[in-house]
Every structure is written in structure tokens, then in C-alpha cells.
Tab-separated table of C-alpha atoms and ligand atoms in Angstrom:
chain	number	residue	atom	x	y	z
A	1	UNK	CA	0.000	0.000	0.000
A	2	UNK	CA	1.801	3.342	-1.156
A	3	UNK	CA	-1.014	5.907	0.186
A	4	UNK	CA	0.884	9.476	0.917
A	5	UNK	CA	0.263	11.465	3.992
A	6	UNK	CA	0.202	14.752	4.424
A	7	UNK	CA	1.774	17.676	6.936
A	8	UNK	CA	1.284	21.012	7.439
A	9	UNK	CA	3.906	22.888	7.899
A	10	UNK	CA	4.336	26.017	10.294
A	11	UNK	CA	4.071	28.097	7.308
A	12	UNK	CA	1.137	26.889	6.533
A	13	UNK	CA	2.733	25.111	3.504
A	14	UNK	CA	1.349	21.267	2.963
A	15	UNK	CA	3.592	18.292	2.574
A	16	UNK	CA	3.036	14.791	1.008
A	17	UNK	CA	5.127	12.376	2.486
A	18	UNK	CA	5.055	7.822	2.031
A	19	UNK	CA	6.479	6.509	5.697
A	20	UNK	CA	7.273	3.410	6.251
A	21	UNK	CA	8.051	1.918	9.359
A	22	UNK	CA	10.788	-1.387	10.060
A	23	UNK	CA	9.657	-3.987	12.616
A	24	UNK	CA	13.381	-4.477	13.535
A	25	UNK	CA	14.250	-3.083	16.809
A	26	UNK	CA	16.319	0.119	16.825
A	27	UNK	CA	16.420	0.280	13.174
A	28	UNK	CA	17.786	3.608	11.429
A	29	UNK	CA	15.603	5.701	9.397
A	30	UNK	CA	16.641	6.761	6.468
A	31	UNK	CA	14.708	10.334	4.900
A	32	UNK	CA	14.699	9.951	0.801
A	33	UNK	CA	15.019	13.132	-0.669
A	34	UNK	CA	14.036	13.466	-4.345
A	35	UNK	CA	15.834	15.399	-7.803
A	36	UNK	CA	14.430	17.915	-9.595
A	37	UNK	CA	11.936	18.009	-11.572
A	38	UNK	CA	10.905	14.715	-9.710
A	39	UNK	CA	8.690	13.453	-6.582
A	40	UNK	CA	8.856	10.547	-4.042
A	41	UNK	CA	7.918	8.129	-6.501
A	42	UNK	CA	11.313	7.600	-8.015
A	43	UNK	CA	12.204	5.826	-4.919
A	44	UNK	CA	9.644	3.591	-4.873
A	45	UNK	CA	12.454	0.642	-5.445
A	46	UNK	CA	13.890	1.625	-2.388
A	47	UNK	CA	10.703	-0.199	-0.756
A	48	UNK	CA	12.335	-3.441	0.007
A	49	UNK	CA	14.662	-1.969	2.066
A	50	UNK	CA	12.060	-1.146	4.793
A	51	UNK	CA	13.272	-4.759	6.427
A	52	UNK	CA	16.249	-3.071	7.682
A	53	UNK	CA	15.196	0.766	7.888
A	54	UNK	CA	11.958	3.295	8.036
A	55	UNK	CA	11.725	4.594	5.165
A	56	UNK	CA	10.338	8.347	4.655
A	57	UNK	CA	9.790	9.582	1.359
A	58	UNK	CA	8.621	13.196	0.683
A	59	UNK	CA	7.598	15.139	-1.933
A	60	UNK	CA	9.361	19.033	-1.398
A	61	UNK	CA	7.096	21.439	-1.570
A	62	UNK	CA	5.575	22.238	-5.012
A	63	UNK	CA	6.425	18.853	-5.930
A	64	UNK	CA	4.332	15.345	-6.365
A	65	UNK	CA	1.310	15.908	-3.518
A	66	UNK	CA	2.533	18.285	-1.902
A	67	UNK	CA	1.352	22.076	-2.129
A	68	UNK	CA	2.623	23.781	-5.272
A	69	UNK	CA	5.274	26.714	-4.530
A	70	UNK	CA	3.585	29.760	-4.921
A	71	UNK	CA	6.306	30.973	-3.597
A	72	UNK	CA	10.300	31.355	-3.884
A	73	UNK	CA	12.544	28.129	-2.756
A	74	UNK	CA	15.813	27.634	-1.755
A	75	UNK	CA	17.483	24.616	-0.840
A	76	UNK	CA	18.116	25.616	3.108
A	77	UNK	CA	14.144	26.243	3.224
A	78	UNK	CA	13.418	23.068	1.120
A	79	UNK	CA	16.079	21.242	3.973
A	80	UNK	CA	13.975	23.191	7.057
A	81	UNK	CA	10.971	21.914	5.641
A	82	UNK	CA	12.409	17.765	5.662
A	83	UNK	CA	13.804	18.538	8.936
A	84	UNK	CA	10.018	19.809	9.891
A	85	UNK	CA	8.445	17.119	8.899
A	86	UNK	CA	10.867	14.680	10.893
A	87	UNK	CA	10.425	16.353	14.160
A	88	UNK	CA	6.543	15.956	13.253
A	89	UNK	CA	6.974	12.418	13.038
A	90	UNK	CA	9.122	12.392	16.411
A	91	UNK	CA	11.635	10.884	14.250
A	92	UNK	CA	15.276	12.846	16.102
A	93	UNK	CA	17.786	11.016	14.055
A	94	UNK	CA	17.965	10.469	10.361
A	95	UNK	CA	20.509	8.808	7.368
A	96	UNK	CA	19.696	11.543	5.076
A	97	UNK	CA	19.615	9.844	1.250
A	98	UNK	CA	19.317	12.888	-1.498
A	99	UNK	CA	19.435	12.406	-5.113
A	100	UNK	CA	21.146	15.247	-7.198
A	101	UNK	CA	18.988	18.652	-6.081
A	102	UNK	CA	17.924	16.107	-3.478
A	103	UNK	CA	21.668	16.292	-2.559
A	104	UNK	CA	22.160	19.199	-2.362
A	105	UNK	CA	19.176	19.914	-0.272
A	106	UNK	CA	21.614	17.604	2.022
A	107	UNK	CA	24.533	19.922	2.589
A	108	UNK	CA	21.858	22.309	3.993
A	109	UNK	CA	20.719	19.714	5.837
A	110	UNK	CA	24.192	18.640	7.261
A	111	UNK	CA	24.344	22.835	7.832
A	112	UNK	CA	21.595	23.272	9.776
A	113	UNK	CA	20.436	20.115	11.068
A	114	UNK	CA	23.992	18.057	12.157
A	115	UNK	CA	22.289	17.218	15.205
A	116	UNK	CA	19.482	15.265	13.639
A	117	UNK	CA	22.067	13.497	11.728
A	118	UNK	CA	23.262	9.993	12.228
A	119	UNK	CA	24.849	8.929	8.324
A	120	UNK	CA	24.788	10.591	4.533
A	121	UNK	CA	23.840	9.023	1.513
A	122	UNK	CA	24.782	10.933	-1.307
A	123	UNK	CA	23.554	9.680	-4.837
A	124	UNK	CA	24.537	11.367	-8.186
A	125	UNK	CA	24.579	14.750	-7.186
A	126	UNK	CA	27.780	17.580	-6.552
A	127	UNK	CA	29.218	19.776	-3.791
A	128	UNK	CA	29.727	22.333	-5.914
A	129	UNK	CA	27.995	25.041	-6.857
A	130	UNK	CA	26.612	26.787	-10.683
A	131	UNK	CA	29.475	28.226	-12.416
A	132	UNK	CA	28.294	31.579	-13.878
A	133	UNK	CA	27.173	30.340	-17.445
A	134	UNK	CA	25.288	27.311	-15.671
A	135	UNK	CA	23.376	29.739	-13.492
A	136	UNK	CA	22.528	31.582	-16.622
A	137	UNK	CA	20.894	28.692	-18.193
A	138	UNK	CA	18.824	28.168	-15.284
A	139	UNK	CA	17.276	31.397	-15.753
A	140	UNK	CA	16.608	31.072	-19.204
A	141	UNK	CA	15.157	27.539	-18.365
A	142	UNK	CA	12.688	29.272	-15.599
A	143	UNK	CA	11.620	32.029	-17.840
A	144	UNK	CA	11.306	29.121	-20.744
A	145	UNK	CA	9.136	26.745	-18.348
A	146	UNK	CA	6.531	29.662	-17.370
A	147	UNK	CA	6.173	30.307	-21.010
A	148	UNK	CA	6.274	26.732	-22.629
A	149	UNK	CA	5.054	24.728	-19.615
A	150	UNK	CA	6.600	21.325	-18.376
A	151	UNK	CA	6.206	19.130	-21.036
A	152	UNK	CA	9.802	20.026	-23.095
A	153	UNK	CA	11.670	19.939	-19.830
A	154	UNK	CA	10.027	16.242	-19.385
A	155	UNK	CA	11.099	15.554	-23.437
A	156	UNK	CA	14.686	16.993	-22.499
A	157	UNK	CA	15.266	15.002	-19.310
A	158	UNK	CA	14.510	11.833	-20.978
A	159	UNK	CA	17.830	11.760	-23.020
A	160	UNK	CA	19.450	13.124	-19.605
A	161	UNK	CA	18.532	10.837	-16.614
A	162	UNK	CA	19.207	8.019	-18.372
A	163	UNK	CA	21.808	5.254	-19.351
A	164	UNK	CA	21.545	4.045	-22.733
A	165	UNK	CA	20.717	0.310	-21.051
A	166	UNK	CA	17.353	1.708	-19.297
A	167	UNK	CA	16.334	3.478	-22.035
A	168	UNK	CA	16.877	0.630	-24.396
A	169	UNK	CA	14.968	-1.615	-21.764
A	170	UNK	CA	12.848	0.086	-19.321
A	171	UNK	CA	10.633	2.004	-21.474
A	172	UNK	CA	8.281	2.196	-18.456
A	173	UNK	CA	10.260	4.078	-16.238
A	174	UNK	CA	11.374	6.903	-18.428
A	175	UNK	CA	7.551	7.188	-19.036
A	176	UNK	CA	6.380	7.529	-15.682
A	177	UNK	CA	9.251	9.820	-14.843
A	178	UNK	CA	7.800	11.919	-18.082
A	179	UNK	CA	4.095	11.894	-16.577
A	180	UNK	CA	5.746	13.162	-13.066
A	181	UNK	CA	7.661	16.230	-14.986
A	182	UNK	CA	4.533	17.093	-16.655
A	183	UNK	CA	2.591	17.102	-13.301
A	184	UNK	CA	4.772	19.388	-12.068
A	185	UNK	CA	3.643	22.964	-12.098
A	186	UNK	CA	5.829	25.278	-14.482
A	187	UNK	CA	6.424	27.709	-11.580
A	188	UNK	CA	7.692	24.832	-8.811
A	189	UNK	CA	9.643	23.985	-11.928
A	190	UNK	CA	11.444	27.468	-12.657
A	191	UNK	CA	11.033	28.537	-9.201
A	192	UNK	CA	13.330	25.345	-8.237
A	193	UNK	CA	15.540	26.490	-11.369
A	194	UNK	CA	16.328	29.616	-9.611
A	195	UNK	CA	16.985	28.085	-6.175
A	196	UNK	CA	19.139	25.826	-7.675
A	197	UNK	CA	21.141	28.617	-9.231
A	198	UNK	CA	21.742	30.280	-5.789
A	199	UNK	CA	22.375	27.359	-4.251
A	200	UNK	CA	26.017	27.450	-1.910
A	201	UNK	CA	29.100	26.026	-2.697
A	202	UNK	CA	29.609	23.206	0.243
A	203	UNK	CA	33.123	21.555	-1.398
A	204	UNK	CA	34.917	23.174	1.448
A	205	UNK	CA	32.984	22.071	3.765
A	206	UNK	CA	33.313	18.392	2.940
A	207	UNK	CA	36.215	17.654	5.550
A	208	UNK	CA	34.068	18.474	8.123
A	209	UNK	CA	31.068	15.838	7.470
A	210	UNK	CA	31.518	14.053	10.717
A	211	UNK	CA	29.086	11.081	9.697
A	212	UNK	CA	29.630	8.114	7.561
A	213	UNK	CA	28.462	8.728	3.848
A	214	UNK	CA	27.897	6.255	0.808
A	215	UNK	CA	28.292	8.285	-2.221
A	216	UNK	CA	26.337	6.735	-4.976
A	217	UNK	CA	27.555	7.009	-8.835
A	218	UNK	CA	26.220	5.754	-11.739
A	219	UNK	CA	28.739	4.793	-14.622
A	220	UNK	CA	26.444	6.471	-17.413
A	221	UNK	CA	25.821	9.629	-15.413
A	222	UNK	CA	26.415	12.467	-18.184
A	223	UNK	CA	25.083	15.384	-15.381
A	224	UNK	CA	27.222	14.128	-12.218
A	225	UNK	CA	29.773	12.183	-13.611
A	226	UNK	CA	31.036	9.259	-11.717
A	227	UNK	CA	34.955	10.673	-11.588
A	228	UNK	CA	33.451	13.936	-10.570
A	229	UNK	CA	31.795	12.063	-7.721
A	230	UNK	CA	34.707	9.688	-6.924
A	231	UNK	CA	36.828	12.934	-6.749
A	232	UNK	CA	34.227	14.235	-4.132
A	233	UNK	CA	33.694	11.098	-1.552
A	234	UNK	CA	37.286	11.588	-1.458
A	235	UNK	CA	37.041	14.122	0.234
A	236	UNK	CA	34.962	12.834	3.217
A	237	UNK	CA	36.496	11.621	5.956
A	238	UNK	CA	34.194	8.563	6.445
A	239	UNK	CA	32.924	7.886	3.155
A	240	UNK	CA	32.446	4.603	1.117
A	241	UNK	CA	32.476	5.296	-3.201
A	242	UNK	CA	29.975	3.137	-4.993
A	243	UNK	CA	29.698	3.042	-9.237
A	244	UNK	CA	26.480	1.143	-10.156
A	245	UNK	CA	27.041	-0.430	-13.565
A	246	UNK	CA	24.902	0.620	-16.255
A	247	UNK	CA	23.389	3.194	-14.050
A	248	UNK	CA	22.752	7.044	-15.319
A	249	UNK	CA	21.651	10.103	-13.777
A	250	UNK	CA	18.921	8.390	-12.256
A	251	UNK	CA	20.475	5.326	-10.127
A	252	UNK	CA	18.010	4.578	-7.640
A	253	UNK	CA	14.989	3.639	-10.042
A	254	UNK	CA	17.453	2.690	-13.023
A	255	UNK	CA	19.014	-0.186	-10.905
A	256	UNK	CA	17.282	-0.514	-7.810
A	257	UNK	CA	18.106	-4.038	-6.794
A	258	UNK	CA	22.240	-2.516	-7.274
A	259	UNK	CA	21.305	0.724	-5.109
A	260	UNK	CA	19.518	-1.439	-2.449
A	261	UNK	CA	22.243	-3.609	-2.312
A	262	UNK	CA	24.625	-1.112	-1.886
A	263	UNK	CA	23.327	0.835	0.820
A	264	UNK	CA	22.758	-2.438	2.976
A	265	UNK	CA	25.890	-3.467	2.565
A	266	UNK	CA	26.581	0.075	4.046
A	267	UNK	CA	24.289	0.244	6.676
A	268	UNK	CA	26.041	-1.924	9.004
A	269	UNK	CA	29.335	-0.354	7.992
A	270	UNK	CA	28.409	2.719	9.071
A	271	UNK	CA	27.650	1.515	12.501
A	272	UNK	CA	23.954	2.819	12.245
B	1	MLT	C1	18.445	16.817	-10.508
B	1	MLT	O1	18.410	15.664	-10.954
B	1	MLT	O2	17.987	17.085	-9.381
B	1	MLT	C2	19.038	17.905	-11.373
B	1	MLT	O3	19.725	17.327	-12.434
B	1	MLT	C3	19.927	18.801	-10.575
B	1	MLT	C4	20.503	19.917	-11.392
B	1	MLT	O4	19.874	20.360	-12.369
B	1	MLT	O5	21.586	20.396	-11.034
């Protein structure tokens, strides 16, 4: 049964959330934090792994269920809000898991939060932040979005998120990714364009992650390449590297019985 829940927010803001709770005794839980344009349901294959972990699964606001952002975002609000709805679920401590703007919704997370936070998963995403030209495109992409509406950003991302083995064999997933896109409203879209563009740079920063961390790579990644990733577990002091064969931008729901074996062969590892 995959029925969402919902949260308000002190803002007022609602959030649509799947939790899932592990009959194991002092298991972790692990908060699954979505990319861009997406919702929860790209980690849907991450299900299974609710024998060893609770699993929470939201959709950021504007996204999926969730209220759409009439407002601006950034990704230290869209971090405040996760962290929100843990303490509403009396959940204190969490292995953060963030997919690319899902990532790096995580450094603000690790920021703000460190308290609340017991291990890092970090899955095809960067520490870095937009170079000036990058930041530009964004803009154009958020103007382009209000105008156009979602469905070329859902044609575009369908060469992008992919390795060339799910597209050749998984026609169903890059279709239901396409139908989440194009549920998506064109200002969450360009508003999350423009947050994404101010985002901070957190490479320095990486030293100091005092939790263990899985960093998650997929070998066909053509937006976070896996060397570019490699490069950046490297520089956590507690981090394991992981490079899921045939894997692109979108890992978890490209090869989910890889990703899930990966991060239980963490779990223990990192003492959680
Ligand atoms: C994502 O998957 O969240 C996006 O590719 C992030 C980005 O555009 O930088």
C-alpha cells in the first residue's frame, strides 16, 4: 500500500510524504530526498529496504502531492521543511539519502540540522555550486518553463537521466518519470531552477562531514559524472564510493536491486 500522507507545515505550507516503518528493533531511518523536476515516486524501489530501515519519502514542496510553490525556494528552506516534517513524526535522528537537487538539499541539511544526523547518503549529485554560465541557463530555463510549460523539460530530461541500457529496456520508467515532470507545475519547476542557481558552494565544507556517507555514482551519469563524484567522496572523511554499472543520472529507479544492495551493505558499515 503506497497511500501518501500529508503535513502542514508552520508556514502553513502542505507536505506529502510515504512513511514506512521497520519492525526491527532500533532500526535507522533513512529520509529519501528526491531530484528535480521529480517526486517521491522515483524511490519507490527503495521499498524493500524497509526490512532493515523506516523509510520516509517526501515530496518538497511544489512537488508530487505536496502544495505547489507559490512561492520562492531555496534549498536551506526546502532542507527546514524535511527537517520539519521529521520532528513531526518524532523521528530525532535520520541517514539523510538525497538524489542530485535532493543532494544538495543535504549539505543544507548537514548545515543546519547536524544534530538530527546519524549517516549521509549521497547519490549522483555535486558539492559544488553553478558556475556563472550554468546559473545563466537556469534562468533562461525558468523564464522558458513559465512560457512553454513542463512538457519540453520532461522531453529533455529523458535523453538526460538516463543510461543508454534503461532506455533501451525500461521504457516504463522513463515514461512515468515523463508523466511526473509534466505534473509538475511550471512555476515549482522554474522557481526550483532559480533556487538551484543560488544554491552554496559546500566543497569546502566536505572535511568536516563528521558522519559516515555512501556516495552513490552511476557509470552512465552524463550530469554528475562518476569521476566527478569519486573525486568528491574523497574528500569525506568517512565515506564509502559506490559506481552502479549501467546506471545514469537516475540510479536509484534505473538499478534498484544494485542501489539497495549497496546501501545495505553500508548500513552496518556505518555503525547505524
Ligand atoms: C536533478 O536531478 O535534481 C538535477 O539534475 C539537478 C541539477 O539540475 O543540477
Amino acid at each position: 500500500m503506497n497511500s501518501l500522507q500529508h503535513v502542514q507545515l508552520a508556514g502553513g505550507r502542505k507536505i506529502s510524504f510515504l512513511h514506512r516503518v521497520c519492525e526491527k528493533a532500533n532500526a535507522p531511518t533513512i529520509v529519501f530526498v528526491h531530484g528535480f523536476p521529480l517526486d517521491h515516486t522515483m524511490w519507490l524501489g527503495q521499498l524493500p529496504l524497509v526490512d532493515q530501515a523506516s523509510l520516509v519519502m517526501p515530496d518538497l514542496f511544489g512537488f508530487g502531492g505536496s502544495d505547489p510553490a507559490a512561492e520562492e525556494l531555496s534549498m536551506k528552506t526546502m532542507a527546514n521543511d524535511v527537517a520539519e516534517l521529521l520532528n513531526q513524526l518524532d523521528i530525532a535522528r535520520v541517514i539523510f539519502c538525497g538524489l542530485s537537487m535532493g543532494g544538495y538539499i543535504g549539505w543544507e541539511f548537514v548545515a543546519n540540522h547536524e544534530a538530527m544526523l546519524e549517516g549521509l547518503i549521497c547519490c549522483n549529485t555535486r558539492a559544488t555550486a553553478d558556475d556563472e554560465m550554468t546559473a545563466r541557463a537556469r534562468r533562461v530555463a525558468a523564464a522558458q518553463v513559465l512560457k512553454a510549460g513542463a512538457e519540453p523539460v520532461a522531453e529533455a530530461m529523458r535523453s538526460k537521466l538516463f543510461s543508454a541500457a534503461t532506455i533501451e529496456k525500461q521504457p516504463q520508467l522513463i515514461d512515468s518519470v515523463a508523466e511526473t515532470i509534466c505534473a509538475t507545475a511550471p512555476e515549482t519547476i522554474a522557481a526550483a531552477q532559480i533556487a538551484m542557481s543560488q544554491r552554496v558552494d559546500f566543497s569546502n565544507q566536505l572535511p568536516s562531514i563528521n558522519v559516515p556517507a555512501l556516495v552513490i555514482a552511476g557509470t552512465d551519469d552524463s550530469i554528475t559524472p562518476s569521476n566527478e563524484m569519486q573525486a568528491m567522496s574523497m574528500e569525506i572523511p568517512d565515506a564509502t564510493f559506490v559506481e552502479l554499472a549501467d546506471a545514469g543520472h537516475l540510479s536509484p529507479a534505473e538499478r534498484p536491486d544494485a542501489f539497495n544492495r549497496a546501501l545495505m551493505h553500508w548500513l552496518p558499515v556505518s555503525g547505524t
